[in-house]
Amino acid sequence: MLDIKFIRENAEVVKTAVKNKNDNADINLILELDEKKRTTQYEYDTLRAEQKKISKQIPILKKEKKDVSDILKQMKDAAQKLKELSSQTSAIENQLHQELLRVPNIPAENVPVGKDESSNRFVREWGEKRKFDFEPKDHLAVAEKMQYLDFKRSSKLSGSGFAAYVGAGARLERALINFMLDFHLKNHDYKELSLPFIVNRQAMVGTGQLPKLEDDMYHINEDDMFLIPTAEVPVTNYFADEILSYKDIPKKFVAYSPCFRREAGSYGKDTKGLQRLHQFNKVEMVRLVHPKDSYAVLEEMVQDAEHIVQALGLHYRVVELATGDLSFASAKTYDIEVWAPGSQKYLEISSISNFEDFQARRASLRFRDEDEKVKYLHTLNGSGVATPRTYIALLETYQLKDGRIELPEILQPYL
RNA sequence: GGAGAGGUGACCGAGCUGGCUGAAGGUGCUCGCCUGCUAAGCGAGUGUGGGGGUCAUACUUCACCGAGGGUUCGAAUCCCUCCCUCUCCGCCA
């Protein structure tokens, strides 16, 4: 969420940002509601102050045995008027709040402006595309030969968009998760969290999935709860509504979770095999940091994720997202795309974002700084990394001519 | 699911026979004093959010005592609904 004061004073900046993000939030409506809210509230505050003042006199007058029936009568009218004003104010306030929750975060200054991923900026790459002396198969073909996956049977259970990992194939998936968690714990000094995979509405609002992206979330009607689309949600909201001390930060967490996404409106788009699933596993990094550090930390997190891909010996490239490709809540995002030689394309396996104070404001994540002032934290998160597409890259990169695969040494202890 | 207890400021904890309570006391924190250093001690200050006001302070006002309603001139205090925590019982693993 953006600060209403900031919007009030920088309306044009915000409007440009909204446009660059291909969003349609109505800033004029917000300004109007803000104005209206302040007027109504001022009226309420003034009358209420008067009411309190007079109310305080009543017991004193009574003590002096004076007649207060006139005052009481007059106060009754004031009370009625106050009731009206207060419900008016809260109605406006509510509407304003709902509108504010729909305003996207402002892209950071150096983010390339552009309407979609075609404007993304290449940052760097690592390794190179593996060369084969035979025609490399795609991951589905490899998986079939190895009997790692069974989509026919998973669809019997849950329809399309779900995977069944079988035998050594299931083990490889689990190996990846454990390897990545251990790697971050040992080499990057993260603290592991294992949190609920089902969260309430407030948590989803806190990280910015709601209200805009509700259609893409799995909702449990009976309890008004949601299956998490990423561990970012429970982990980031972990300290919601608290005021930490500057001594308590930075926080550095890594968490494994399954991720549930309805992927509404993405039919047929790169959905083959493991590419796009309604349920997949991911190891997520989350940082809660002092505002002055967040951009340095962003760079660090990209490298934390890169180290994983490097350890697996997979060729990848890093791109910086253009404004139009940034997510709703993000101010700046890097993607890591791994090379899948069988499919002959790069697959996004990690998205690392700085949200600045956007999520912190929604979830009320604050800290008391050295100067005693209460400030919003900056939040960041990044995949470290998502398993299905890493799985694809592994199968395709390490396949042998005879159809078997030879996985990197570093995974061996987990297999 | 049933019975009981409870949810108050960064934290702990009073108040809960309605007005003098934004809220005692303590801890923590900040500043000062004291101390050879450390610890202890002494003094002062210290809630969050919004509005008005100011160059900025000052000042002023409103909201907030789990959430939402209600009663009342006036509610942390009374009533209703819901949520959460703890203890016991039941149920399932």
XYZ file of C-alpha atoms (C1' of nucleotides) in Angstrom:
508
model
C 0.000 0.000 0.000
C 1.157 3.489 -0.734
C 1.103 6.232 1.850
C -1.973 8.379 1.281
C 0.094 11.448 2.121
C 2.539 10.507 -0.593
C -0.275 10.113 -3.098
C -1.754 13.444 -2.024
C 1.537 15.216 -2.596
C 2.761 13.281 -5.633
C -0.368 12.464 -7.559
C 1.329 12.709 -10.947
C 4.189 10.429 -9.973
C 1.711 7.844 -8.815
C -0.419 8.110 -11.928
C 2.618 7.583 -14.131
C 3.645 4.573 -12.078
C 0.186 3.076 -12.355
C 0.284 3.528 -16.103
C 3.777 2.053 -16.429
C 2.583 -0.979 -14.557
C -0.363 -1.462 -16.907
C -2.680 -0.937 -13.974
C -5.938 0.962 -13.855
C -6.134 2.139 -10.251
C -8.209 5.309 -10.010
C -5.998 7.889 -8.337
C -8.427 10.757 -8.824
C -11.117 8.844 -7.005
C -8.682 8.253 -4.173
C -7.809 11.933 -3.911
C -11.479 12.790 -3.876
C -12.273 10.266 -1.160
C -9.321 11.457 0.873
C -10.549 15.018 0.721
C -14.066 13.983 1.642
C -12.856 11.846 4.471
C -10.868 14.650 6.014
C -13.745 17.092 5.835
C -16.225 14.700 7.396
C -13.811 13.653 10.041
C -12.994 17.203 10.955
C -16.666 17.863 11.462
C -16.994 14.795 13.614
C -13.889 15.582 15.662
C -15.078 19.087 16.446
C -18.548 18.073 17.565
C -17.196 15.133 19.483
C -14.736 17.348 21.352
C -17.602 19.572 22.398
C -19.689 16.642 23.497
C -16.901 15.303 25.658
C -16.345 18.684 27.242
C -19.996 19.121 28.192
C -20.369 15.520 29.285
C -17.602 16.093 31.770
C -19.545 18.957 33.305
C -22.646 16.880 33.945
C -21.510 15.008 37.052
C -20.162 18.276 38.498
C -23.442 20.107 37.931
C -25.356 17.196 39.389
C -23.214 17.334 42.471
C -24.127 20.967 42.857
C -27.756 19.883 42.653
C -28.324 21.847 39.470
C -30.913 20.878 36.882
C -29.263 19.228 33.884
C -32.321 18.117 31.940
C -31.887 20.846 29.307
C -28.291 19.935 28.747
C -29.142 16.268 28.504
C -31.757 16.986 25.923
C -29.346 19.049 23.898
C -26.702 16.374 24.208
C -29.074 13.771 22.949
C -29.312 15.619 19.641
C -25.553 15.939 19.471
C -25.188 12.227 20.093
C -27.568 11.514 17.237
C -25.672 13.809 14.891
C -22.377 12.250 15.911
C -23.685 8.817 15.127
C -24.541 9.914 11.619
C -21.202 11.613 11.077
C -19.307 8.649 12.368
C -21.016 6.159 10.108
C -20.487 8.533 7.203
C -16.804 8.847 8.001
C -16.226 5.167 8.357
C -18.060 4.462 5.107
C -15.804 6.883 3.246
C -12.761 5.629 5.066
C -13.632 2.098 4.131
C -14.041 2.896 0.513
C -10.782 4.826 0.512
C -8.982 1.908 2.105
C -10.387 -0.549 -0.446
C -9.242 1.700 -3.272
C -5.806 2.134 -1.738
C -5.364 -1.627 -1.541
C -5.760 -1.736 -5.311
C -2.997 0.726 -6.099
C 0.171 -1.056 -7.241
C 3.589 -0.300 -5.862
C 5.694 2.294 -7.636
C 8.573 0.882 -9.694
C 12.021 1.891 -8.481
C 13.654 4.691 -10.406
C 16.139 2.650 -12.401
C 13.655 0.034 -13.542
C 13.350 -0.100 -17.335
C 10.055 1.356 -18.484
C 8.118 -0.841 -20.852
C 4.766 -2.456 -21.265
C 5.804 -6.123 -21.096
C 8.661 -8.609 -20.860
C 10.052 -7.532 -24.222
C 11.471 -4.523 -22.371
C 13.173 -6.600 -19.717
C 16.873 -5.878 -19.362
C 19.492 -8.585 -19.659
C 21.794 -8.441 -16.651
C 24.210 -11.361 -16.889
C 24.480 -15.049 -17.606
C 26.382 -17.951 -16.174
C 27.664 -21.095 -17.838
C 26.645 -21.965 -21.327
C 24.141 -24.016 -23.233
C 25.211 -27.605 -23.113
C 26.132 -29.087 -26.476
C 24.898 -32.558 -27.305
C 26.171 -35.095 -29.807
C 22.606 -36.333 -30.089
C 19.203 -34.724 -30.273
C 18.278 -33.824 -26.651
C 14.768 -34.809 -25.609
C 12.439 -32.633 -23.615
C 11.822 -33.425 -19.971
C 8.619 -35.342 -20.642
C 10.410 -37.769 -22.894
C 13.230 -38.199 -20.410
C 10.807 -38.617 -17.541
C 8.876 -41.226 -19.466
C 11.942 -43.280 -20.137
C 12.939 -43.052 -16.468
C 9.375 -43.514 -15.210
C 9.699 -40.401 -13.084
C 6.352 -38.777 -13.783
C 2.802 -39.962 -14.364
C 0.505 -37.210 -15.577
C -2.171 -39.594 -16.727
C -2.787 -40.792 -13.219
C -2.357 -37.400 -11.547
C -5.046 -36.014 -13.813
C -7.307 -38.827 -12.711
C -6.907 -37.463 -9.182
C -6.922 -33.734 -9.746
C -7.273 -32.913 -13.404
C -4.733 -31.054 -15.480
C -2.020 -28.957 -13.933
C -0.986 -31.446 -11.310
C 1.938 -33.813 -11.292
C 2.576 -37.275 -9.930
C 6.219 -37.940 -9.161
C 7.005 -41.621 -8.960
C 9.772 -43.653 -7.321
C 13.197 -42.167 -8.022
C 11.358 -39.277 -9.646
C 9.639 -38.455 -6.364
C 12.894 -38.813 -4.553
C 14.661 -36.439 -6.892
C 12.072 -33.793 -6.155
C 12.483 -34.219 -2.444
C 16.261 -34.247 -2.869
C 16.082 -30.878 -4.574
C 14.068 -29.367 -1.738
C 16.392 -30.662 0.935
C 19.478 -29.705 -0.989
C 18.284 -26.155 -1.464
C 17.232 -25.694 2.152
C 20.510 -27.070 3.447
C 22.480 -24.992 1.005
C 20.900 -21.750 2.163
C 21.252 -22.672 5.809
C 24.898 -23.614 5.521
C 26.191 -21.119 2.995
C 23.929 -18.105 3.329
C 23.049 -18.099 6.995
C 19.280 -18.138 6.662
C 16.990 -19.309 9.426
C 14.504 -21.979 8.458
C 10.794 -21.596 9.067
C 8.048 -24.096 8.550
C 4.727 -22.291 8.621
C 1.092 -23.032 7.825
C 0.166 -23.613 4.181
C -3.307 -22.241 4.800
C -3.691 -18.618 5.803
C -6.449 -16.119 6.514
C -7.594 -13.257 4.351
C -5.615 -10.675 6.243
C -2.318 -12.378 5.525
C -3.148 -12.469 1.822
C -3.924 -8.768 1.893
C -0.708 -8.150 3.794
C 1.573 -9.401 1.031
C -0.607 -8.008 -1.753
C -2.223 -11.091 -3.292
C -5.593 -9.696 -2.246
C -7.788 -8.033 -3.205
C -6.563 -7.881 -6.804
C -5.559 -11.458 -7.464
C -8.278 -13.337 -5.627
C -9.284 -15.226 -8.778
C -5.895 -16.809 -8.899
C -6.029 -18.129 -5.343
C -7.472 -21.318 -3.955
C -10.080 -20.315 -1.425
C -11.610 -22.451 1.282
C -15.087 -21.082 1.505
C -16.170 -22.580 4.768
C -13.425 -20.894 6.761
C -12.567 -18.012 4.447
C -8.997 -19.268 4.279
C -6.581 -19.521 1.378
C -4.035 -22.075 0.198
C -0.790 -20.146 -0.028
C 0.489 -19.335 -3.527
C 4.005 -19.005 -2.072
C 5.718 -19.239 1.312
C 6.215 -15.496 0.999
C 2.748 -15.055 2.457
C 3.094 -16.755 5.840
C 6.757 -15.820 6.245
C 6.369 -12.119 5.461
C 3.283 -11.835 7.630
C 4.992 -13.614 10.495
C 5.721 -10.331 12.299
C 2.598 -8.485 11.166
C 1.238 -5.883 13.571
C 4.412 -5.864 15.604
C 6.965 -3.190 16.274
C 10.416 -4.731 16.277
C 13.564 -3.083 17.522
C 16.319 -2.025 15.160
C 18.342 -4.579 17.073
C 16.027 -7.376 15.917
C 16.604 -6.783 12.228
C 17.536 -7.832 9.647
C 15.471 -11.022 9.564
C 16.591 -13.646 7.141
C 14.327 -16.610 6.553
C 14.163 -19.549 4.226
C 11.105 -21.766 4.019
C 9.932 -24.685 1.975
C 6.286 -24.831 0.973
C 4.024 -26.184 -1.669
C 2.506 -23.383 -3.717
C -1.067 -23.395 -4.922
C -2.134 -21.327 -7.890
C -5.277 -21.497 -9.920
C -3.479 -19.968 -12.895
C -6.790 -18.611 -14.067
C -6.566 -17.379 -17.627
C -3.287 -18.990 -18.573
C -4.682 -21.957 -20.503
C -2.388 -23.575 -22.962
C 0.430 -21.154 -22.368
C 3.632 -23.086 -21.735
C 1.740 -25.616 -19.696
C 3.366 -28.743 -21.031
C 4.592 -31.163 -18.390
C 5.967 -29.524 -15.292
C 6.141 -26.024 -16.702
C 3.052 -24.592 -15.092
C 1.298 -26.395 -12.267
C -1.529 -25.670 -9.874
C 0.601 -27.143 -7.137
C 4.361 -27.078 -6.985
C 7.133 -26.985 -4.439
C 9.393 -24.087 -3.781
C 12.057 -22.961 -1.363
C 11.574 -19.297 -0.633
C 13.903 -16.681 0.840
C 12.390 -13.769 2.726
C 14.166 -10.773 4.236
C 12.892 -8.060 6.538
C 15.425 -5.273 6.533
C 16.183 -1.681 7.365
C 15.036 0.556 4.486
C 18.539 1.821 3.859
C 19.748 -1.719 3.140
C 17.039 -3.137 0.939
C 18.617 -2.603 -2.455
C 21.947 -4.035 -1.386
C 20.086 -7.000 0.056
C 18.194 -7.453 -3.203
C 21.480 -7.936 -5.060
C 22.656 -10.331 -2.389
C 19.510 -12.421 -2.659
C 19.852 -12.716 -6.414
C 23.270 -14.167 -5.802
C 21.967 -16.492 -3.112
C 19.579 -17.905 -5.689
C 22.239 -17.993 -8.380
C 24.534 -20.023 -6.139
C 21.922 -22.763 -6.087
C 21.685 -22.915 -9.854
C 25.447 -22.761 -10.164
C 25.861 -25.596 -7.690
C 23.572 -27.648 -9.895
C 25.711 -26.717 -12.880
C 22.815 -25.296 -14.866
C 23.211 -22.521 -17.396
C 21.044 -19.501 -16.642
C 20.626 -15.817 -17.235
C 19.482 -12.994 -14.988
C 17.076 -10.376 -16.265
C 15.680 -7.258 -14.707
C 11.950 -6.867 -15.199
C 10.499 -3.862 -16.976
C 7.782 -1.858 -15.250
C 4.995 -3.567 -17.181
C 6.228 -7.016 -16.192
C 6.630 -6.221 -12.487
C 4.193 -7.785 -10.094
C 1.590 -5.670 -8.335
C 3.557 -5.294 -5.099
C 7.097 -5.151 -6.401
C 9.294 -2.079 -6.826
C 12.096 -3.963 -8.540
C 12.436 -7.568 -9.597
C 15.117 -9.811 -11.053
C 14.234 -13.105 -12.672
C 16.561 -16.030 -13.013
C 15.896 -18.082 -16.107
C 17.434 -21.500 -16.474
C 18.246 -23.072 -19.812
C 16.262 -26.153 -20.769
C 18.133 -27.686 -23.728
C 15.456 -30.216 -24.646
C 12.758 -27.579 -24.876
C 15.236 -25.072 -26.261
C 14.145 -22.243 -24.029
C 14.816 -20.380 -20.832
C 12.476 -21.079 -17.917
C 11.856 -18.741 -15.046
C 12.875 -20.490 -11.843
C 13.285 -17.566 -9.525
C 11.841 -14.140 -9.090
C 13.540 -11.895 -6.551
C 11.834 -8.682 -5.535
C 12.205 -5.680 -3.332
C 8.812 -4.467 -2.152
C 10.267 -1.575 -0.197
C 7.611 -0.621 2.399
C 4.634 -1.628 0.249
C 3.926 -4.902 2.013
C 5.130 -3.567 5.346
C 2.455 -0.906 5.228
C -0.252 -3.443 4.462
C 0.850 -5.937 7.060
C 1.992 -3.277 9.525
C 5.554 -4.511 9.794
C 7.380 -1.869 11.747
C 10.495 -1.337 13.781
C 11.765 1.271 16.176
C 14.934 2.713 14.731
C 17.964 3.938 16.639
C 16.504 7.434 16.563
C 13.454 6.111 18.476
C 11.148 6.690 15.528
C 8.778 3.970 14.387
C 9.348 3.115 10.736
C 8.197 0.573 8.208
C 10.521 -2.260 7.349
C 11.428 -3.129 3.820
C 10.481 -6.616 2.702
C 12.063 -8.737 0.019
C 11.594 -12.233 -1.194
C 12.863 -14.538 -3.840
C 12.570 -18.113 -4.891
C 15.573 -20.105 -3.962
C 14.355 -21.775 -6.136
C 11.185 -23.336 -7.571
C 11.515 -27.072 -8.053
C 9.486 -28.112 -11.143
C 11.351 -26.046 -13.680
C 14.658 -26.814 -12.031
C 13.618 -30.429 -12.376
C 12.980 -29.862 -16.062
C 16.385 -28.278 -16.548
C 18.090 -31.100 -14.682
C 16.439 -33.835 -16.729
C 17.115 -32.073 -19.988
C 20.650 -30.966 -19.217
C 21.908 -34.184 -17.697
C 20.283 -36.669 -20.051
C 22.425 -39.267 -21.751
C 22.101 -40.623 -25.233
C 20.600 -43.875 -24.010
C 17.808 -42.014 -22.242
C 19.139 -42.282 -18.722
C 20.289 -39.294 -16.696
C 23.424 -38.543 -14.745
C 22.705 -36.056 -12.006
C 25.314 -33.665 -10.555
C 27.532 -34.834 -7.755
C 26.166 -32.343 -5.279
C 22.730 -33.999 -5.301
C 24.085 -37.489 -4.738
C 23.932 -37.390 -0.917
C 20.231 -36.619 -1.189
C 19.340 -39.360 -3.647
C -17.907 -29.858 19.671
C -18.978 -28.967 25.434
C -17.460 -26.462 30.332
C -14.439 -22.829 32.612
C -10.553 -18.776 32.636
C -8.684 -14.927 29.866
C -7.439 -11.232 25.678
C -5.184 -3.723 28.247
C 0.656 0.294 25.787
C 7.563 -2.381 23.000
C 6.858 -6.193 27.172
C 4.633 -7.622 32.052
C 0.521 -6.124 34.724
C -3.613 -2.917 37.605
C -8.371 -0.961 36.523
C -13.653 -3.768 34.832
C -19.877 -1.353 41.461
C -19.829 3.694 33.834
C -17.563 10.189 34.262
C -11.623 12.640 37.968
C -8.086 6.526 33.160
C -4.790 7.179 27.180
C -5.035 4.342 31.121
C -1.577 2.988 38.135
C 2.848 0.081 39.000
C 6.926 -2.516 36.946
C 10.353 -3.956 32.869
C 12.617 -2.167 28.630
C 14.307 2.091 26.006
C 16.337 7.511 25.717
C 18.809 11.580 28.145
C 21.281 13.379 32.573
C 23.726 12.426 37.426
C 26.682 9.090 40.137
C 30.700 5.377 39.625
C 38.349 4.089 38.249
C 35.622 0.153 34.710
C 31.261 -2.999 34.889
C 26.996 -3.872 37.784
C 23.840 -1.476 41.057
C 21.712 3.393 42.365
C 19.322 8.467 41.600
C 16.464 12.094 38.425
C 13.651 13.215 33.988
C 11.335 11.485 29.607
C 8.982 7.569 26.686
C 2.038 4.340 23.217
C 0.207 3.836 18.010
C -2.512 5.984 14.085
C -5.368 10.125 11.743
C -6.884 15.487 11.404
C -5.966 20.839 12.222
C -1.764 24.062 12.882
C 3.709 25.445 12.046
C 9.315 26.509 7.574
C 9.906 23.123 11.567
C 8.720 22.915 16.748
C 5.046 24.328 20.124
C 0.059 23.714 20.452
C -4.668 21.375 19.619
C -8.181 17.536 18.460
C -10.121 12.647 17.275
C -9.669 7.238 17.190
C -7.660 2.909 19.468
C -7.819 -1.248 26.137
C -8.911 -8.787 20.674
C -12.808 -7.458 16.292
C -17.653 -5.679 15.114
C -22.371 -3.926 16.779
C -25.602 -1.918 20.884
C -27.191 0.855 25.534
C -25.934 5.952 27.518
C -25.266 12.952 27.683
C -20.744 9.896 28.688
C -17.998 2.902 27.991
C -11.453 -0.309 28.838
C -15.599 -0.678 32.313
C -22.712 -2.702 31.012
C -25.278 -5.878 26.825
C -24.997 -8.879 22.070
C -22.219 -11.408 18.082
C -17.656 -13.168 16.366
C -12.268 -14.325 16.629
C -8.018 -15.905 19.400
C -5.206 -18.054 23.756
C -5.050 -21.298 28.105
C -7.178 -25.496 31.313
C -10.466 -29.656 31.568
C -13.897 -33.107 28.926
C -15.417 -35.338 24.321
C -14.024 -36.649 19.199
C -10.329 -37.762 15.458
C -5.348 -38.770 14.313
